[in-house]
C-alpha positions as a Python dict, from the first residue, in 0.01 Angstrom:
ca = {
    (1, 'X'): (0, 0, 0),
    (2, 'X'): (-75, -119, 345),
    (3, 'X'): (-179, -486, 445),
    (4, 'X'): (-335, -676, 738),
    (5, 'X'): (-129, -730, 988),
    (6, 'X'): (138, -419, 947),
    (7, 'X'): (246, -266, 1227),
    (8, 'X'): (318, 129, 1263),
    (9, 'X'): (457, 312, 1545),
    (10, 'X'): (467, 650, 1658),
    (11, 'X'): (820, 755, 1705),
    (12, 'X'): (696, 1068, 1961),
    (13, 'X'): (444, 897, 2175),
    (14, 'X'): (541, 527, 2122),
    (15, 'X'): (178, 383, 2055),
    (16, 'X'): (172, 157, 1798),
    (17, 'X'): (-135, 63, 1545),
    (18, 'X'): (-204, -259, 1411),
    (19, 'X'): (-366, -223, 1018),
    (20, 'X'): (-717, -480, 1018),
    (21, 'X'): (-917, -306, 710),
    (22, 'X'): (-658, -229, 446),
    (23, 'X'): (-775, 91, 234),
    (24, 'X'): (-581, -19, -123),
    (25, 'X'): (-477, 354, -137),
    (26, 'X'): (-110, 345, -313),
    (27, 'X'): (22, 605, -59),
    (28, 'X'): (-124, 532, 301),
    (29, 'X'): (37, 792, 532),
    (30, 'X'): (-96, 713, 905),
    (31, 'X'): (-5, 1022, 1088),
    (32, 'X'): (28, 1051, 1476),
    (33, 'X'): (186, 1377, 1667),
    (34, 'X'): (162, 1557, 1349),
    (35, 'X'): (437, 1315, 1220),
    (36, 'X'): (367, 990, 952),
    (37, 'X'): (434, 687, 1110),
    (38, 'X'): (681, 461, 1066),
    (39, 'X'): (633, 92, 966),
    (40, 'X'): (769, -178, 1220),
    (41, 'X'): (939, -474, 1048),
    (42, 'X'): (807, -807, 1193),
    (43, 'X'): (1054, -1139, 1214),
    (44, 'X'): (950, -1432, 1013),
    (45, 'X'): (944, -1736, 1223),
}
């Protein structure tokens, strides 16, 4: 499931999508270039 904030990037093009509205689906594939994209892991400060 996704949350606010989560970042995904496109591995082909390189653009990268910030999640504001969360869906609550259990599977949430965001696809881009035909491909899912894959989640970017953020630091913690």
């Amino acid at each position: 499931m996704t949350k606010k904030g989560e970042k995904y990037k496109c591995e082909d093009c390189g653009i990268i999508v910030v999640v504001e509205d969360p869906c609550g689906c259990s599977a949430c594939d965001i696809i881009c270039c035909g491909e899912p994209m894959k989640k970017v892991e953020t630091k913690k400060k």
